[in-house]
XYZ file of C-alpha atoms in Angstrom:
280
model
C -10.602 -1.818 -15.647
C -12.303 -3.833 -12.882
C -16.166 -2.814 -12.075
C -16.228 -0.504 -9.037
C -17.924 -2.378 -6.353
C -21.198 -1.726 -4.689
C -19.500 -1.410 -1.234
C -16.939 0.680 -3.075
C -20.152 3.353 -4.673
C -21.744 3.109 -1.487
C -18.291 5.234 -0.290
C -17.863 7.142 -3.054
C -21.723 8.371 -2.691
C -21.009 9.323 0.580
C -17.741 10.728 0.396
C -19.213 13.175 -2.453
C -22.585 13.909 -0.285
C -20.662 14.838 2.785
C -18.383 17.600 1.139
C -15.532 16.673 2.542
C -12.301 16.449 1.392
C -11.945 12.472 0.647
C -9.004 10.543 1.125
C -8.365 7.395 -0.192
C -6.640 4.224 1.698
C -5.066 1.375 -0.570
C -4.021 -2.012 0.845
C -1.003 -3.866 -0.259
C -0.323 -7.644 -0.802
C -2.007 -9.966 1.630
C -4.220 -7.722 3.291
C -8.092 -6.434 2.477
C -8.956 -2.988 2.227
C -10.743 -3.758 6.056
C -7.025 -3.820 7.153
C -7.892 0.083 7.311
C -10.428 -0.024 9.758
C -8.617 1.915 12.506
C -7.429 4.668 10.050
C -10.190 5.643 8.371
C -12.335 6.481 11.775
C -9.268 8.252 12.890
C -9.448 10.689 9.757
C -13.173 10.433 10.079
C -13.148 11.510 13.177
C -10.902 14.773 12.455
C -13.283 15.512 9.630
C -12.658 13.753 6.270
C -14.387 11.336 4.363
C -12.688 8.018 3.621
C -12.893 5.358 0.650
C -10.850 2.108 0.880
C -10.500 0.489 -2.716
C -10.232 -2.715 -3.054
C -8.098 -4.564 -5.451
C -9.979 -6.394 -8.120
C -12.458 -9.205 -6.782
C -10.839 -9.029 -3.350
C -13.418 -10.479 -1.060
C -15.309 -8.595 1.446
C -13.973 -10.609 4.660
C -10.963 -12.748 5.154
C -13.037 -15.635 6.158
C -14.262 -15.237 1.923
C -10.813 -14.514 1.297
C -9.374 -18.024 2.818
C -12.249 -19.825 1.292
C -10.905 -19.097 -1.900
C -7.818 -17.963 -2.267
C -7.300 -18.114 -5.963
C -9.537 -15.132 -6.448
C -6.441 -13.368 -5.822
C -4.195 -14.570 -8.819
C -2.820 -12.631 -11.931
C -3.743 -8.992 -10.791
C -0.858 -6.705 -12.473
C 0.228 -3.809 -11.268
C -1.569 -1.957 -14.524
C -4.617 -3.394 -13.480
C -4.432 -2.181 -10.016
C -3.504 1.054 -10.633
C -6.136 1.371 -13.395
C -8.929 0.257 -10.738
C -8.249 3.162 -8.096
C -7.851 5.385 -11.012
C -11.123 4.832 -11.677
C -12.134 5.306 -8.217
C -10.713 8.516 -7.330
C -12.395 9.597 -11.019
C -15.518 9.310 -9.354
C -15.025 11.843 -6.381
C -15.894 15.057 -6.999
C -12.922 16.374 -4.762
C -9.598 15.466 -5.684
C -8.371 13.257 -2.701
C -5.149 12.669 -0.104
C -4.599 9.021 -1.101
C -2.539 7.161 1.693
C -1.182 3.821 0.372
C 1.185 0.881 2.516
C 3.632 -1.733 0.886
C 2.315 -1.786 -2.810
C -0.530 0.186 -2.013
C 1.868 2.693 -1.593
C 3.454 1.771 -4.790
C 0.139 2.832 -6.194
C -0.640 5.526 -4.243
C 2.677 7.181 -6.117
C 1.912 6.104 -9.465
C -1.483 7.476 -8.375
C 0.402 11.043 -7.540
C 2.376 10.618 -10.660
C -0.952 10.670 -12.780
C -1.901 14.193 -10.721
C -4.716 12.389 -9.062
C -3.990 13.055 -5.855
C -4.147 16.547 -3.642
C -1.192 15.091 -1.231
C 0.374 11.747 -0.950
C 1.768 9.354 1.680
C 3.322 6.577 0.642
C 4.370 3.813 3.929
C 6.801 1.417 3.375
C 6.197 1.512 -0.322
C 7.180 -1.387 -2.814
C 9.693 -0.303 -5.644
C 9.623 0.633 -8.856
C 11.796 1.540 -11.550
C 14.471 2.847 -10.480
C 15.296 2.301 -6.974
C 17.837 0.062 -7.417
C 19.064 -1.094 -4.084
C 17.906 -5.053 -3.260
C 18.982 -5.546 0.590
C 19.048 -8.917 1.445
C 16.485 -9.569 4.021
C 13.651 -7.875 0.986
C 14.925 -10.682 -1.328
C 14.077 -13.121 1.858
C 10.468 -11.660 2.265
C 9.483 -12.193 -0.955
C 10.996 -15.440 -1.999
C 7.988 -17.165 -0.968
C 6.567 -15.833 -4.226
C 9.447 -15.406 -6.376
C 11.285 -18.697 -5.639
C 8.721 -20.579 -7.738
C 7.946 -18.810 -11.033
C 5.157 -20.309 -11.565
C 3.586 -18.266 -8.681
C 3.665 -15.603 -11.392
C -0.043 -16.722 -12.097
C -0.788 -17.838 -8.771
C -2.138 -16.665 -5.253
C 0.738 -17.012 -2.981
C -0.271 -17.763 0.890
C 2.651 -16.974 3.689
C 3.176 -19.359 6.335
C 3.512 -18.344 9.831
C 6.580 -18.078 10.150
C 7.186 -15.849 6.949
C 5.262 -13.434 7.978
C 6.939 -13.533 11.203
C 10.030 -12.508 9.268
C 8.562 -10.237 6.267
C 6.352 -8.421 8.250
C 5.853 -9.158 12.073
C 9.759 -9.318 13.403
C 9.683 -6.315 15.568
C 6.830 -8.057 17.090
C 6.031 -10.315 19.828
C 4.971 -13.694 18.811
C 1.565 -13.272 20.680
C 1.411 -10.272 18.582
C 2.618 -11.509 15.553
C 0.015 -14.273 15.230
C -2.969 -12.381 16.509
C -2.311 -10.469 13.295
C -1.969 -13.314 11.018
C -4.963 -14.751 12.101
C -6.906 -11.159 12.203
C -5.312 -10.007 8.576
C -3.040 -12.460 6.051
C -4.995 -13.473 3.105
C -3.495 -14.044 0.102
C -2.024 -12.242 -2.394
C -1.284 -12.323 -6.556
C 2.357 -13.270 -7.570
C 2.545 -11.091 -10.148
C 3.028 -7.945 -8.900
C 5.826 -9.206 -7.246
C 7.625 -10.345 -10.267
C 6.911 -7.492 -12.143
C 8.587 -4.977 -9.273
C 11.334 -7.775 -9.496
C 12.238 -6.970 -13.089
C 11.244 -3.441 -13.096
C 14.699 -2.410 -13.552
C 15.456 -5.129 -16.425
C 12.309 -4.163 -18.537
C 11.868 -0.771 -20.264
C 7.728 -1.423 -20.565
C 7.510 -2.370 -17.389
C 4.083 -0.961 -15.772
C 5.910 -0.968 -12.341
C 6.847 2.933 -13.014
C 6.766 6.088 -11.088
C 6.061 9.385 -13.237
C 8.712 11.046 -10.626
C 8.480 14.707 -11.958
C 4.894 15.463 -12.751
C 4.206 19.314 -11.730
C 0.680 17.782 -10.726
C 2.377 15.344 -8.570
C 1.576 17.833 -4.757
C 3.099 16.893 -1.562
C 4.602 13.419 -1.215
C 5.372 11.892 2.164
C 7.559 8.677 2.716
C 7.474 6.640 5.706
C 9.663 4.154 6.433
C 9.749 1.474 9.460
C 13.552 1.304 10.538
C 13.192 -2.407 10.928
C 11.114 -3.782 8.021
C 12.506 -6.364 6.137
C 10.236 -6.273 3.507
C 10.721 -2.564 2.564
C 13.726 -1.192 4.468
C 14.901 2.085 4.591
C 17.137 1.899 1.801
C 14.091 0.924 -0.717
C 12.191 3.962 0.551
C 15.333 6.074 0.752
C 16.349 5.715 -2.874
C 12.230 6.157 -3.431
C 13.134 9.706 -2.061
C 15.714 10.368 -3.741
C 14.076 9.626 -7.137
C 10.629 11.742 -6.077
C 12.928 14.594 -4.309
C 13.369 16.290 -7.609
C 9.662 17.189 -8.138
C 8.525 21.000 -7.700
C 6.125 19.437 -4.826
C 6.654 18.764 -0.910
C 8.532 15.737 -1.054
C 9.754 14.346 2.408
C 10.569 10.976 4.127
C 10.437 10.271 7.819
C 11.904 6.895 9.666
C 9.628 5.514 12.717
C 12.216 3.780 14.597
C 12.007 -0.339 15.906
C 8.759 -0.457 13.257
C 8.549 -3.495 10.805
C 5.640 -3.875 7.274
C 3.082 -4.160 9.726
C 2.936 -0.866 11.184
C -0.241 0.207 9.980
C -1.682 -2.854 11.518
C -0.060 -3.596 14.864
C -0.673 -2.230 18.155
C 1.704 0.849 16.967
C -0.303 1.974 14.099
C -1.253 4.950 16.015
C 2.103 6.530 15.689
C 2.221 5.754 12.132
C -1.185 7.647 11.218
C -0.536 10.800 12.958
C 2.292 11.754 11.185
C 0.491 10.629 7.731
C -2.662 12.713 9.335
C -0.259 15.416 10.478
C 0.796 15.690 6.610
C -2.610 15.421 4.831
C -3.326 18.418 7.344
C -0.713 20.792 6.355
C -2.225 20.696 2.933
C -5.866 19.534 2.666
């Protein structure tokens, strides 16, 4: 497991002083745990404590992060999950963990582990088991999985595929003010490992669906991401439905993958604030 940052025990310190209930923000590909700026005074401000993980030696700024890109390579999904396992271990309150893209991939394998008080998963990468592929996902994430040798690389988008993957309910003013303000990159091998979830029987890309410790699970889904569409997180529902827990899934219509980052993001955090609520 990865060594828990300073900036990371600073958090933890003060999520623990401050007695309140913590919950815990995790990034997905291409974007720095800072990406949750916005969020985290929002829940602050309605009176929780909040800890943003990052993934193993992200940098602290995406200036750092451009400077060196490479820093990103060969991170695994085990790895990653491991790492805010250790985290929330720390807390002395068992936190609402809020994840988007594969951070909400490991915000549910996070659940499935009964680490979490309640869940919200946005626009959440697969795992095994949700088997639908819709064409415009395969699209988004060729620019990793075209090339297999980006399995051990750090994989950079271009403009113009984040445009498509994550920006395309967006203006284009709007679209590049948040590639310059967020995109970093990102480790192939996550990627390829959700790829062949459904091929490999050890994969670590795996959801522990019916864990009694599991609590309240909420799924929400952009209606126009092409990166995650609705039919990803609807068969993510259908597999989590089964648990003894809340499980439910809302749709935020005309929303693509970046709508915990664009000018919209407001809409998406009150309903995942709105559902931490009714049970923390």
């Amino acid at each position: 497991m990865a060594t828990i940052t300073q900036r990371e025990t600073d958090e933890i310190e003060a999520a623990n002083a401050s007695d309140r209930t913590p919950v815990v923000f995790i990034h997905g590909l291409w974007l720095l745990p800072s990406s949750w700026g916005p969020w985290r005074e929002l829940f602050e401000q309605e009176g929780y404590a909040t800890v943003a993980p990052s993934w193993p030696d992200d940098p602290e700024t995406v200036e750092q992060a451009r400077a060196n890109p490479q820093v990103f390579a060969k991170k695994t999904i085990r790895e990653l999950s491991d790492h805010v396992a250790g985290v929330i271990a720390k807390l002395k309150r068992k936190p609402a963990v809020v994840g988007h893209s594969f951070g909400g991939l490991l915000a549910q394998i996070s659940a499935g582990r009964g680490l979490s008080a309640t869940t919200v998963a946005i626009d959440a990468a697969p795992f095994r088991g949700v088997l639908p592929l819709p064409i415009s996902s395969l699209r988004s994430t060729m620019p990793a999985l075209g090339n297999p040798a980006n399995r051990n690389r750090a994989v950079t988008l271009t403009f113009d595929q984040f445009r498509y993957g994550w920006a395309n309910a967006l203006t284009d003013d709007e679209a590049r003010r948040l590639y310059d303000t967020y995109h970093v990159a990102a480790p192939g091998a996550p990627l390829f490992e959700a790829a062949t979830a459904n091929l490999n029987p050890w994969t670590e890309d795996k959801v522990d669906t019916s864990n009694p410790e599991r609590g309240p699970l909420l799924l929400i889904s952009g209606a126009a991401d092409h990166t995650v569409p609705f039919a990803i997180m609807n068969a993510s529902y259908k597999r989590q439905r089964h648990n003894p827990g809340v499980t439910e899934i809302v749709e935020v219509p005309n929303r693509g993958h970046s709508l915990t980052i664009d000018s919209g993001w407001r809409e998406v955090a009150d309903k995942a604030l709105a559902f931490v609520k009714r049970f923390v």
